[in-house]
Tab-separated table of C-alpha atoms in Angstrom:
chain	number	residue	atom	x	y	z
V	27	MET	CA	-121.155	-42.375	-46.344
V	28	THR	CA	-119.131	-45.475	-45.133
V	29	THR	CA	-119.417	-43.999	-41.874
V	30	VAL	CA	-122.500	-44.291	-41.551
V	31	PHE	CA	-122.907	-47.436	-43.509
V	32	GLY	CA	-120.440	-49.232	-42.042
V	33	ASP	CA	-119.750	-52.855	-44.151
V	34	ARG	CA	-123.578	-53.261	-43.574
V	35	ASP	CA	-125.977	-54.437	-45.884
V	36	ILE	CA	-129.223	-51.678	-46.040
V	37	ILE	CA	-132.821	-51.543	-46.090
V	38	VAL	CA	-134.973	-49.058	-48.037
V	39	VAL	CA	-137.888	-48.358	-46.780
V	40	ASP	CA	-140.518	-46.031	-47.221
V	41	LEU	CA	-142.552	-44.473	-43.981
V	42	GLY	CA	-145.383	-43.435	-46.235
V	43	PHE	CA	-148.490	-44.427	-48.128
V	44	GLY	CA	-145.631	-45.226	-51.105
V	45	ASP	CA	-143.497	-42.353	-53.561
V	46	ALA	CA	-141.144	-41.046	-51.671
V	47	GLY	CA	-138.423	-41.733	-53.601
V	48	LYS	CA	-137.232	-45.745	-52.413
V	49	GLY	CA	-135.838	-45.699	-56.469
V	50	ALA	CA	-133.535	-42.667	-56.779
V	51	THR	CA	-132.484	-43.822	-53.228
V	52	VAL	CA	-130.938	-46.865	-54.741
V	53	ASP	CA	-130.358	-45.487	-57.823
V	54	TRP	CA	-127.707	-43.660	-56.033
V	55	LEU	CA	-126.787	-46.098	-53.545
V	56	CYS	CA	-126.084	-48.166	-56.202
V	57	ALA	CA	-123.905	-45.881	-58.461
V	58	PRO	CA	-119.926	-46.033	-58.992
V	59	ASP	CA	-119.467	-42.568	-57.276
V	60	ALA	CA	-121.187	-43.614	-54.342
V	61	GLY	CA	-118.490	-46.155	-53.485
V	62	LEU	CA	-121.040	-48.166	-52.386
V	63	ASP	CA	-119.453	-52.089	-53.682
V	64	VAL	CA	-122.670	-53.199	-53.797
V	65	ALA	CA	-122.817	-56.558	-55.264
V	66	ALA	CA	-126.914	-56.822	-55.581
V	67	VAL	CA	-129.781	-55.263	-55.195
V	68	VAL	CA	-132.574	-57.619	-53.264
V	69	ARG	CA	-136.402	-57.144	-53.710
V	70	PHE	CA	-137.896	-58.151	-50.395
V	71	ASN	CA	-141.984	-57.314	-50.808
V	72	GLY	CA	-144.799	-56.781	-53.621
V	73	GLY	CA	-144.478	-57.631	-56.928
V	74	ALA	CA	-145.484	-56.120	-60.985
V	75	GLN	CA	-146.843	-52.775	-58.824
V	76	ALA	CA	-144.062	-51.672	-57.807
V	77	ALA	CA	-143.218	-48.080	-59.416
V	78	HIS	CA	-139.588	-46.817	-58.733
V	79	ASN	CA	-138.825	-43.942	-60.766
V	80	VAL	CA	-135.193	-42.656	-62.057
V	81	VAL	CA	-133.725	-40.275	-63.422
V	82	VAL	CA	-130.162	-40.735	-64.597
V	83	ASP	CA	-128.464	-38.423	-67.825
V	84	GLY	CA	-131.558	-37.926	-69.428
V	85	ARG	CA	-133.066	-41.480	-69.102
V	86	HIS	CA	-136.471	-42.706	-67.764
V	87	HIS	CA	-137.530	-45.506	-66.467
V	88	THR	CA	-139.947	-46.328	-63.816
V	89	PHE	CA	-138.415	-49.912	-61.760
V	90	SER	CA	-140.962	-52.367	-61.150
V	91	GLN	CA	-139.581	-56.061	-60.607
V	92	PHE	CA	-135.987	-54.829	-61.420
V	93	GLY	CA	-134.041	-53.706	-59.077
V	94	SER	CA	-133.378	-49.747	-59.229
V	95	GLY	CA	-129.682	-49.956	-59.632
V	96	THR	CA	-129.501	-51.240	-63.533
V	97	PHE	CA	-128.663	-48.508	-64.494
V	98	SER	CA	-124.867	-48.368	-62.610
V	99	GLY	CA	-125.615	-53.022	-63.802
V	100	VAL	CA	-125.666	-54.280	-60.401
V	101	PRO	CA	-127.698	-57.471	-60.837
V	102	THR	CA	-131.552	-57.900	-59.577
V	103	VAL	CA	-132.605	-60.876	-56.675
V	104	LEU	CA	-136.045	-61.249	-56.847
V	105	SER	CA	-136.967	-63.463	-53.306
V	106	LYS	CA	-138.995	-65.647	-52.189
V	107	HIS	CA	-140.748	-62.930	-50.251
V	108	VAL	CA	-141.388	-60.985	-53.761
V	109	LEU	CA	-144.817	-61.962	-56.267
V	110	VAL	CA	-143.446	-62.870	-59.987
V	111	GLU	CA	-144.939	-61.483	-63.181
V	112	PRO	CA	-143.078	-62.292	-66.666
V	113	ILE	CA	-145.328	-61.025	-68.727
V	114	ALA	CA	-144.712	-57.581	-67.031
V	115	LEU	CA	-140.884	-58.357	-66.381
V	116	ALA	CA	-140.351	-59.189	-69.868
V	117	ALA	CA	-141.625	-56.047	-71.377
V	118	GLU	CA	-139.675	-54.010	-68.842
V	119	ALA	CA	-136.921	-55.570	-70.043
V	120	ARG	CA	-137.649	-54.702	-72.821
V	121	ALA	CA	-137.570	-50.941	-71.906
V	122	LEU	CA	-134.260	-50.754	-70.577
V	123	ALA	CA	-132.750	-53.006	-73.468
V	124	ALA	CA	-134.362	-49.671	-75.364
V	125	LEU	CA	-133.017	-47.479	-72.762
V	126	GLY	CA	-129.313	-48.794	-73.468
V	127	VAL	CA	-129.233	-51.497	-70.772
V	128	PRO	CA	-127.331	-54.036	-72.186
V	129	ASN	CA	-129.144	-58.120	-71.651
V	130	PRO	CA	-131.265	-56.946	-68.466
V	131	LEU	CA	-132.952	-60.487	-67.847
V	132	GLN	CA	-128.873	-61.874	-67.280
V	133	LEU	CA	-128.923	-58.826	-64.674
V	134	LEU	CA	-131.861	-60.919	-62.410
V	135	HIS	CA	-131.578	-63.336	-60.057
V	136	ILE	CA	-135.604	-65.649	-58.982
V	137	ASP	CA	-135.803	-67.242	-55.899
V	138	ALA	CA	-137.779	-70.025	-57.109
V	139	HIS	CA	-139.907	-70.067	-54.564
V	140	ALA	CA	-141.637	-66.709	-55.785
V	141	LEU	CA	-144.971	-66.946	-55.875
V	142	LEU	CA	-145.628	-66.634	-59.569
V	143	THR	CA	-148.534	-63.938	-60.362
V	144	THR	CA	-150.349	-64.982	-64.381
V	145	PRO	CA	-152.812	-63.509	-65.906
V	146	ILE	CA	-156.086	-65.932	-64.109
V	147	HIS	CA	-154.592	-63.377	-60.792
V	148	VAL	CA	-154.770	-60.567	-62.575
V	149	ALA	CA	-158.348	-60.812	-64.457
V	150	ALA	CA	-159.591	-61.976	-60.810
V	151	ASN	CA	-158.493	-59.176	-59.224
V	152	ARG	CA	-159.522	-56.562	-60.994
V	153	ALA	CA	-162.999	-57.556	-61.550
V	154	ARG	CA	-163.338	-58.545	-57.131
V	155	GLU	CA	-162.253	-54.438	-57.771
V	156	ASP	CA	-164.964	-53.339	-59.538
V	157	ALA	CA	-167.192	-55.227	-57.781
V	158	ARG	CA	-166.876	-53.590	-54.566
V	159	GLY	CA	-167.988	-49.984	-56.992
V	160	ASP	CA	-167.430	-46.807	-54.871
V	161	GLY	CA	-166.049	-48.913	-52.149
V	162	ARG	CA	-162.875	-49.661	-53.547
V	163	HIS	CA	-159.945	-50.821	-51.897
V	164	GLY	CA	-157.190	-48.545	-53.608
V	165	SER	CA	-156.365	-51.460	-55.498
V	166	CYS	CA	-153.372	-51.363	-58.320
V	167	GLY	CA	-154.818	-53.697	-60.589
V	168	LYS	CA	-152.275	-56.143	-61.011
V	169	GLY	CA	-152.885	-59.133	-59.874
V	170	ILE	CA	-151.059	-58.864	-56.100
V	171	GLY	CA	-153.951	-59.761	-53.417
V	172	GLU	CA	-155.189	-62.535	-55.623
V	173	THR	CA	-151.905	-64.214	-56.278
V	174	ALA	CA	-151.016	-64.278	-51.977
V	175	ALA	CA	-154.582	-64.745	-50.801
V	176	TYR	CA	-154.336	-67.530	-53.364
V	177	ALA	CA	-151.442	-68.663	-51.994
V	178	LEU	CA	-152.676	-68.402	-48.425
V	179	ASP	CA	-156.170	-70.854	-49.094
V	180	HIS	CA	-153.792	-72.874	-51.602
V	181	PRO	CA	-150.340	-74.283	-50.083
V	182	ASP	CA	-149.637	-76.032	-53.597
V	183	ALA	CA	-149.653	-72.419	-55.336
V	184	LEU	CA	-147.512	-71.961	-58.693
V	185	THR	CA	-144.377	-71.167	-57.685
V	186	VAL	CA	-141.512	-69.478	-60.166
V	187	GLY	CA	-140.087	-73.221	-59.614
V	188	ASP	CA	-143.389	-74.595	-60.729
V	189	CYS	CA	-142.298	-72.981	-64.561
V	190	HIS	CA	-139.601	-75.992	-64.853
V	191	ARG	CA	-142.611	-78.025	-65.070
V	192	PRO	CA	-145.279	-78.170	-67.651
V	193	ALA	CA	-147.559	-81.147	-66.799
V	194	VAL	CA	-147.581	-79.270	-63.125
V	195	LEU	CA	-147.854	-75.910	-64.458
V	196	ARG	CA	-150.736	-76.783	-66.601
V	197	ALA	CA	-152.842	-78.955	-63.778
V	198	LYS	CA	-152.089	-75.583	-61.419
V	199	LEU	CA	-153.547	-73.083	-64.204
V	200	ALA	CA	-156.739	-75.450	-65.302
V	201	ALA	CA	-157.388	-75.904	-60.994
V	202	MET	CA	-156.592	-71.914	-60.312
V	203	ALA	CA	-159.114	-71.296	-63.529
V	204	ASP	CA	-161.750	-73.096	-62.235
V	205	HIS	CA	-161.811	-71.497	-59.020
V	206	TYR	CA	-161.772	-68.408	-60.276
V	207	ARG	CA	-164.613	-68.867	-63.044
V	208	HIS	CA	-167.491	-67.606	-60.940
V	209	LEU	CA	-165.860	-64.806	-60.470
V	210	VAL	CA	-164.960	-63.651	-63.709
V	211	SER	CA	-167.246	-62.922	-66.663
V	212	PRO	CA	-164.637	-62.849	-70.119
V	213	SER	CA	-166.549	-60.803	-71.343
V	214	MET	CA	-164.875	-58.693	-69.038
V	215	HIS	CA	-162.181	-60.045	-68.509
V	216	ARG	CA	-160.018	-62.650	-69.601
V	217	TRP	CA	-156.942	-64.842	-69.887
V	218	PRO	CA	-155.065	-66.642	-72.392
V	219	ASP	CA	-155.188	-70.332	-73.298
V	220	HIS	CA	-153.989	-72.105	-70.378
V	221	ASP	CA	-151.277	-74.006	-73.141
V	222	ASP	CA	-150.312	-70.434	-74.298
V	223	MET	CA	-149.291	-70.057	-71.200
V	224	VAL	CA	-147.007	-72.647	-70.581
V	225	ILE	CA	-144.893	-72.479	-73.806
V	226	MET	CA	-144.527	-68.265	-72.641
V	227	TYR	CA	-143.596	-69.571	-68.479
V	228	SER	CA	-141.561	-72.242	-69.627
V	229	GLU	CA	-139.552	-69.904	-72.428
V	230	PHE	CA	-139.304	-67.545	-69.417
V	231	VAL	CA	-137.244	-69.451	-66.994
V	232	ALA	CA	-135.480	-70.621	-70.157
V	233	ALA	CA	-134.040	-66.724	-70.559
V	234	VAL	CA	-134.194	-66.077	-67.126
V	235	ARG	CA	-131.813	-67.182	-63.917
V	236	ILE	CA	-133.616	-69.492	-61.094
V	237	THR	CA	-132.241	-69.625	-58.478
V	238	ASP	CA	-132.626	-71.123	-54.334
V	239	ASP	CA	-131.066	-69.052	-51.017
V	240	GLY	CA	-127.357	-70.871	-51.549
V	241	ASP	CA	-127.466	-67.926	-54.683
V	242	LEU	CA	-128.139	-64.621	-51.505
V	243	ALA	CA	-125.357	-65.584	-50.214
V	244	ALA	CA	-122.906	-66.105	-53.176
V	245	LEU	CA	-123.916	-62.357	-54.032
V	246	ALA	CA	-123.091	-61.272	-50.687
V	247	ASP	CA	-120.162	-62.571	-50.352
V	248	GLY	CA	-119.097	-60.483	-53.208
V	249	GLY	CA	-120.170	-56.559	-50.996
V	250	ARG	CA	-122.966	-55.085	-49.677
V	251	LEU	CA	-126.799	-55.876	-50.459
V	252	VAL	CA	-128.963	-53.407	-50.871
V	253	TYR	CA	-132.508	-54.905	-49.757
V	254	GLU	CA	-134.702	-52.338	-51.915
V	255	GLY	CA	-138.702	-52.525	-51.091
V	256	ALA	CA	-141.900	-51.715	-52.212
V	257	GLN	CA	-145.183	-49.267	-51.048
V	258	GLY	CA	-145.263	-47.418	-48.319
V	259	VAL	CA	-145.187	-48.773	-44.545
V	260	LEU	CA	-148.238	-47.095	-43.947
V	261	LEU	CA	-150.101	-49.920	-46.384
V	262	ASP	CA	-148.136	-52.559	-44.599
V	263	GLU	CA	-150.755	-56.472	-44.973
V	264	TRP	CA	-150.451	-56.032	-41.170
V	265	ARG	CA	-149.904	-52.470	-40.025
V	266	GLY	CA	-151.790	-50.540	-42.834
V	267	PHE	CA	-155.424	-48.935	-42.822
V	268	HIS	CA	-157.121	-51.623	-42.953
V	269	PRO	CA	-158.929	-52.460	-45.890
V	270	HIS	CA	-156.508	-49.853	-47.843
V	271	THR	CA	-153.511	-51.969	-48.842
V	272	THR	CA	-151.199	-54.513	-49.552
V	273	TRP	CA	-151.123	-57.985	-48.711
V	274	SER	CA	-147.098	-57.435	-48.320
V	275	THR	CA	-144.785	-57.011	-45.589
V	276	VAL	CA	-143.269	-53.571	-46.529
V	277	GLU	CA	-142.337	-52.715	-43.220
V	278	PRO	CA	-138.198	-54.024	-42.285
V	279	SER	CA	-138.298	-58.147	-40.908
V	280	ASN	CA	-138.539	-59.901	-43.876
V	281	ALA	CA	-135.481	-57.781	-45.478
V	282	ARG	CA	-133.351	-58.308	-41.934
V	283	ALA	CA	-133.886	-61.406	-41.483
V	284	LEU	CA	-132.908	-62.288	-45.254
V	285	SER	CA	-129.991	-60.660	-44.633
V	286	ALA	CA	-129.695	-61.850	-40.194
V	287	GLU	CA	-129.920	-65.311	-42.080
V	288	HIS	CA	-126.451	-64.609	-44.529
V	289	GLY	CA	-125.082	-64.038	-41.128
V	290	ARG	CA	-125.077	-60.163	-42.020
V	291	ASP	CA	-125.823	-57.097	-39.944
V	292	SER	CA	-127.631	-54.503	-42.069
V	293	HIS	CA	-128.495	-50.879	-41.645
V	294	VAL	CA	-132.641	-49.524	-42.494
V	295	LEU	CA	-132.961	-46.270	-44.212
V	296	GLY	CA	-136.019	-43.929	-44.099
V	297	VAL	CA	-136.981	-42.361	-47.382
V	298	THR	CA	-139.457	-40.202	-46.673
V	299	ARG	CA	-141.056	-36.708	-48.804
V	300	THR	CA	-141.665	-33.455	-47.542
V	301	TYR	CA	-144.837	-33.446	-47.417
V	302	THR	CA	-147.327	-37.070	-47.645
V	303	THR	CA	-148.926	-38.854	-50.315
V	304	ARG	CA	-151.032	-40.913	-50.917
V	305	HIS	CA	-152.536	-43.199	-54.524
V	306	GLY	CA	-155.668	-44.168	-54.275
V	307	ALA	CA	-158.871	-44.313	-51.654
V	308	GLY	CA	-157.449	-44.754	-47.992
V	309	PRO	CA	-157.408	-42.197	-45.408
V	310	MET	CA	-155.797	-39.245	-45.629
V	311	PRO	CA	-155.969	-37.032	-42.930
V	312	THR	CA	-153.928	-34.077	-44.550
V	313	GLU	CA	-155.015	-34.189	-47.858
V	314	ASN	CA	-154.682	-30.664	-49.460
V	315	PRO	CA	-155.468	-30.450	-53.168
V	316	THR	CA	-154.661	-26.392	-53.333
V	317	LEU	CA	-150.868	-27.589	-52.065
V	318	GLY	CA	-151.275	-30.124	-54.918
V	319	ALA	CA	-152.056	-27.371	-57.526
V	320	VAL	CA	-148.738	-25.826	-57.102
V	321	LEU	CA	-146.648	-29.543	-56.817
V	322	PRO	CA	-147.435	-30.991	-59.447
V	323	GLU	CA	-146.577	-34.481	-60.215
V	324	LEU	CA	-144.407	-35.288	-63.357
V	325	HIS	CA	-144.269	-39.065	-62.930
V	326	ASN	CA	-146.891	-40.249	-61.272
V	327	GLY	CA	-150.611	-40.431	-62.376
V	328	THR	CA	-154.082	-41.625	-61.923
V	329	GLY	CA	-154.590	-45.296	-62.796
V	330	SER	CA	-157.523	-47.034	-64.171
V	331	TYR	CA	-157.842	-49.369	-60.598
V	332	GLN	CA	-155.432	-47.146	-58.424
V	333	GLY	CA	-157.415	-43.977	-58.464
V	334	THR	CA	-155.937	-40.672	-58.479
V	335	PHE	CA	-152.966	-39.288	-56.845
V	336	ARG	CA	-152.812	-37.426	-54.216
V	337	ILE	CA	-151.260	-34.944	-52.204
V	338	GLY	CA	-151.680	-33.480	-48.218
V	339	ASP	CA	-149.157	-31.415	-45.653
V	340	LEU	CA	-146.777	-33.853	-43.681
V	341	ASP	CA	-148.404	-35.661	-41.650
V	342	GLU	CA	-145.780	-35.867	-38.459
V	343	VAL	CA	-148.407	-38.309	-36.868
V	344	LEU	CA	-148.529	-40.721	-39.419
V	345	MET	CA	-145.208	-40.782	-40.052
V	346	ARG	CA	-143.467	-41.645	-36.002
V	347	TYR	CA	-145.946	-43.916	-36.568
V	348	ALA	CA	-144.495	-45.415	-39.928
V	349	THR	CA	-141.530	-45.260	-37.425
V	350	LYS	CA	-142.723	-47.843	-35.128
V	351	VAL	CA	-143.831	-49.959	-37.129
V	352	CYS	CA	-140.525	-50.513	-38.703
V	353	GLY	CA	-138.678	-50.801	-35.057
V	354	GLY	CA	-136.490	-47.594	-35.484
V	355	VAL	CA	-135.450	-46.337	-38.819
V	356	ASP	CA	-131.041	-46.356	-38.456
V	357	SER	CA	-131.025	-43.626	-40.967
V	358	LEU	CA	-133.066	-40.975	-43.232
V	359	ALA	CA	-133.068	-39.722	-46.337
V	360	VAL	CA	-135.223	-36.632	-47.488
V	361	THR	CA	-136.409	-35.819	-50.425
V	362	HIS	CA	-138.695	-33.115	-52.720
V	363	LEU	CA	-136.647	-30.500	-49.906
V	364	ASP	CA	-137.227	-28.244	-53.530
V	365	ALA	CA	-141.256	-28.570	-52.885
V	366	VAL	CA	-140.797	-26.250	-49.810
V	367	THR	CA	-139.294	-23.423	-51.227
V	368	ARG	CA	-141.802	-23.976	-54.655
V	369	ALA	CA	-144.351	-24.154	-52.097
V	370	ALA	CA	-143.825	-21.187	-50.274
V	371	ALA	CA	-143.128	-18.882	-53.128
V	372	ALA	CA	-147.060	-20.017	-54.956
V	373	GLY	CA	-148.249	-18.403	-51.755
V	374	ILE	CA	-149.828	-21.723	-50.287
V	375	PRO	CA	-146.694	-22.693	-47.654
V	376	ILE	CA	-146.327	-27.214	-46.530
V	377	ARG	CA	-148.339	-27.452	-43.213
V	378	SER	CA	-147.041	-30.356	-41.139
V	379	ALA	CA	-149.403	-32.299	-38.724
V	380	ARG	CA	-147.980	-32.537	-35.467
V	381	ARG	CA	-151.366	-33.724	-33.330
V	382	TYR	CA	-154.978	-35.009	-33.989
V	383	PRO	CA	-157.487	-33.778	-31.852
V	384	GLY	CA	-158.286	-36.407	-29.566
V	385	ILE	CA	-155.442	-39.103	-29.766
V	386	GLY	CA	-151.894	-36.684	-29.411
V	387	ASP	CA	-149.091	-37.233	-31.692
V	388	LEU	CA	-149.074	-40.929	-31.474
V	389	LEU	CA	-151.152	-43.889	-32.909
V	390	PRO	CA	-151.036	-46.982	-30.161
V	391	LEU	CA	-149.488	-49.669	-32.302
V	392	GLY	CA	-152.058	-52.710	-31.985
V	393	PRO	CA	-150.953	-56.567	-31.936
V	394	TRP	CA	-148.941	-58.530	-34.441
V	395	LYS	CA	-152.090	-59.557	-37.256
V	396	ASP	CA	-154.441	-58.404	-36.150
V	397	LEU	CA	-156.764	-56.207	-38.411
V	398	ALA	CA	-159.602	-55.644	-36.119
V	399	HIS	CA	-157.186	-52.518	-34.580
V	400	GLN	CA	-156.126	-51.187	-37.744
V	401	GLN	CA	-159.628	-50.859	-39.088
V	402	HIS	CA	-160.123	-49.134	-35.462
V	403	LEU	CA	-157.285	-46.933	-37.203
V	404	THR	CA	-158.868	-46.251	-40.597
V	405	ASP	CA	-162.334	-44.985	-38.519
V	406	VAL	CA	-160.415	-43.131	-36.582
V	407	LEU	CA	-158.181	-40.868	-39.689
V	408	SER	CA	-160.897	-41.106	-41.294
V	409	ALA	CA	-162.764	-38.911	-38.581
V	410	LEU	CA	-160.148	-36.646	-37.691
V	411	THR	CA	-159.303	-33.101	-38.983
V	412	PRO	CA	-155.560	-32.989	-37.616
V	413	ASP	CA	-153.915	-29.602	-36.212
V	414	THR	CA	-151.672	-28.449	-38.139
V	415	VAL	CA	-148.134	-25.787	-37.971
V	416	GLU	CA	-146.526	-24.137	-40.708
V	417	LEU	CA	-143.063	-26.431	-41.527
V	418	PRO	CA	-139.958	-23.760	-41.493
V	419	THR	CA	-139.236	-22.198	-45.090
V	420	HIS	CA	-135.369	-23.602	-45.202
V	421	PRO	CA	-134.801	-26.796	-46.970
V	422	ALA	CA	-131.858	-27.394	-44.742
V	423	ASP	CA	-134.247	-26.905	-40.890
V	424	VAL	CA	-137.403	-28.829	-43.149
V	425	ALA	CA	-134.506	-31.880	-42.961
V	426	ALA	CA	-133.020	-31.578	-39.702
V	427	HIS	CA	-136.915	-31.928	-38.440
V	428	LEU	CA	-137.733	-34.469	-40.239
V	429	GLY	CA	-134.621	-36.461	-38.676
V	430	SER	CA	-135.556	-34.835	-35.007
V	431	LEU	CA	-138.938	-36.300	-35.648
V	432	VAL	CA	-137.742	-39.764	-36.097
V	433	GLY	CA	-134.307	-39.468	-34.270
V	434	ALA	CA	-131.995	-40.467	-37.174
V	435	PRO	CA	-129.250	-38.533	-38.849
V	436	VAL	CA	-130.770	-37.305	-42.262
V	437	VAL	CA	-127.846	-38.650	-44.821
V	438	LEU	CA	-128.709	-38.225	-48.248
V	439	THR	CA	-130.957	-35.343	-49.305
V	440	SER	CA	-132.992	-34.560	-53.072
V	441	ASP	CA	-133.978	-31.158	-54.619
V	442	GLY	CA	-135.299	-33.031	-57.615
V	443	PRO	CA	-136.062	-36.281	-59.480
V	444	SER	CA	-133.367	-37.079	-61.143
V	445	ARG	CA	-129.429	-38.373	-59.514
V	446	ALA	CA	-126.936	-35.525	-59.712
V	447	ALA	CA	-129.940	-33.982	-57.344
V	448	ARG	CA	-129.015	-36.440	-55.142
V	449	ARG	CA	-127.080	-34.536	-51.877
V	450	VAL	CA	-124.426	-36.432	-49.382
V	451	ARG	CA	-124.395	-35.755	-46.244
V	452	GLU	CA	-121.871	-37.128	-43.399
V	453	PRO	CA	-123.422	-36.915	-39.451
V	454	ALA	CA	-120.116	-37.679	-37.411
V	455	VAL	CA	-122.159	-41.733	-36.467
V	456	ALA	CA	-121.227	-44.724	-36.944
């Protein structure tokens, strides 16, 4: 693999709506047998709503805020672009300890500038989504959108570093509670007493390593950094299909900037399934419940706020769009290759959408931060039925097709959820 990645940092991004296998890919990159000398996994977007499933030697964990290299003892950096939720983080640490990871919290490096997600944000998020009724956006109900939105309107919004200052923390919690009191009904959603939250957050910062940007540079001196993205590029806050998006920059620009700040080059590794999936509301032109019936999902179910897990045929138009949003990818990891043969054996082969009537095979990339354009794309996708053709039935042919689609070599494939199911390819590229 070093012939592909050289000594560059690796940025792992999902070229769909999420759940393509980023966690399993990061786990493999960090495994000792990969020989990539990974010094740390850096989370560069999202927060506690991430759900990256990793299966190693019979152990399964859904990584949320910890990096997916944790089973290999690789440290996690929660960068300034991550929204940190300490209550969920503590619960995840306990789950990892139960799976045999020694002292999980000691593997964490958390940037003091990262925004803090609190129970107040969570309550407000759920109240706002409940009020939308049938017009739900597809929120995970974890407070992510509220954390980001509140910070846009309040430059002094809570950060991880504020947990070191109890008086400041208490005052900011009180101000936030006043801000949301009109929205949140205590009979439906509530949060802990402010003093209890101050005590909890003070204990949190005493148990983890709170850092500044210099800490990342020190870690980088010890080896390669792997940047682990959350969600999928098609959910990006500015390039996704508004309003069914995440409040987070999913495409790799933030990760590229973090790597460049430390004088390093980066390699973008795109991850895709052999078919399309989506969790919750939003346009999905290739949705195919019949296909979903023969491709049961082991680790993704219905979320009370996020909604159902949806499955559909491959969407090449959206994959090209995601690749364009990323500014291109350098290589590709293809997961769920086994689905190709399983679907064919069930008599429901996976099909592929190569074009949409009226718009062809390309979606237009509009100006950055133009939500009107993104809403227009949502309207277009919601109204169209794509033209589809059958994919090849041999997994290797499907992998080759996907590589040609994004214009990058396929360097990793998998035909199952575990690390043992990963397969390495060594294309002749540098």
